[in-house]
Tab-separated table of C-alpha atoms in Angstrom:
chain	number	residue	atom	x	y	z
A	1	MET	CA	108.661	104.488	91.999
A	2	LEU	CA	110.812	101.720	93.494
A	3	GLU	CA	108.983	99.166	91.350
A	4	THR	CA	109.846	101.164	88.218
A	5	ILE	CA	113.511	101.347	89.194
A	6	GLN	CA	113.650	97.642	90.023
A	7	THR	CA	112.142	96.902	86.596
A	8	LYS	CA	114.869	99.045	84.958
A	9	ILE	CA	117.557	97.198	86.912
A	10	ASN	CA	116.089	93.798	86.029
A	11	SER	CA	115.982	94.689	82.322
A	12	LEU	CA	119.661	95.703	82.217
A	13	GLN	CA	122.067	93.436	80.390
A	14	ASN	CA	124.876	91.918	82.460
A	15	GLY	CA	127.808	94.306	82.816
A	16	LYS	CA	125.738	97.421	82.040
A	17	LYS	CA	125.705	100.307	84.515
A	18	LEU	CA	122.839	102.522	85.616
A	19	ILE	CA	123.047	105.860	87.432
A	20	LEU	CA	120.096	106.614	89.692
A	21	GLY	CA	119.273	109.746	91.629
A	22	SER	CA	118.135	112.504	89.286
A	23	GLY	CA	114.826	113.922	90.469
A	24	ILE	CA	114.624	111.655	93.521
A	25	LYS	CA	114.004	113.373	96.850
A	26	GLY	CA	115.976	112.555	100.013
A	27	ASP	CA	113.528	110.197	101.698
A	28	GLU	CA	112.879	108.286	98.471
A	29	MET	CA	116.626	108.166	97.799
A	30	GLN	CA	117.210	106.415	101.111
A	31	LYS	CA	114.601	103.802	100.152
A	32	LEU	CA	116.354	103.403	96.793
A	33	ILE	CA	119.721	102.886	98.518
A	34	ALA	CA	118.142	100.212	100.720
A	35	LEU	CA	116.658	98.500	97.626
A	36	CYS	CA	120.038	98.532	95.860
A	37	GLU	CA	121.808	97.160	98.950
A	38	ASN	CA	119.234	94.360	99.100
A	39	LEU	CA	119.676	93.556	95.396
A	40	GLN	CA	123.441	93.552	95.890
A	41	SER	CA	123.146	91.071	98.772
A	42	GLU	CA	121.066	88.833	96.474
A	43	GLY	CA	123.802	88.972	93.797
A	44	VAL	CA	121.674	90.819	91.220
A	45	ILE	CA	123.757	94.017	91.071
A	46	LYS	CA	126.976	95.520	92.357
A	47	ILE	CA	126.979	99.042	93.798
A	48	VAL	CA	129.805	100.768	91.952
A	49	LYS	CA	129.623	104.189	93.577
A	50	THR	CA	127.437	106.142	95.953
A	51	HIS	CA	127.725	109.932	95.762
A	52	GLN	CA	126.997	112.008	98.853
A	53	ASP	CA	125.767	115.589	98.845
A	54	THR	CA	128.761	117.678	99.895
A	55	GLN	CA	126.629	120.762	100.585
A	56	SER	CA	124.657	119.033	103.329
A	57	SER	CA	125.991	118.598	106.859
A	58	LYS	CA	124.246	115.207	106.900
A	59	LYS	CA	125.812	112.322	105.003
A	60	ILE	CA	122.935	111.859	102.568
A	61	SER	CA	123.455	110.104	99.248
A	62	ASP	CA	122.082	111.922	96.215
A	63	SER	CA	123.011	109.422	93.501
A	64	ILE	CA	124.087	105.826	93.104
A	65	MET	CA	125.699	103.878	90.258
A	66	VAL	CA	124.926	100.175	89.983
A	67	GLU	CA	126.164	97.464	87.630
A	68	LYS	CA	124.124	94.408	86.660
A	69	ILE	CA	125.966	91.198	87.458
């Protein structure tokens, strides 16, 4: 799944945004967040917003918006 998402990110045009999170379970979402943070450190994307589940007592992200740089 992470390979598919990375392919989507790589195919984005510069300045375009992508919202990720729909249908992704908690453990996979944490892997996705780590991937996005890595891509951001490499200068590929910018993390615009990370949304956390307000219903959970844990601070778990359930969606993330990234922008291709």
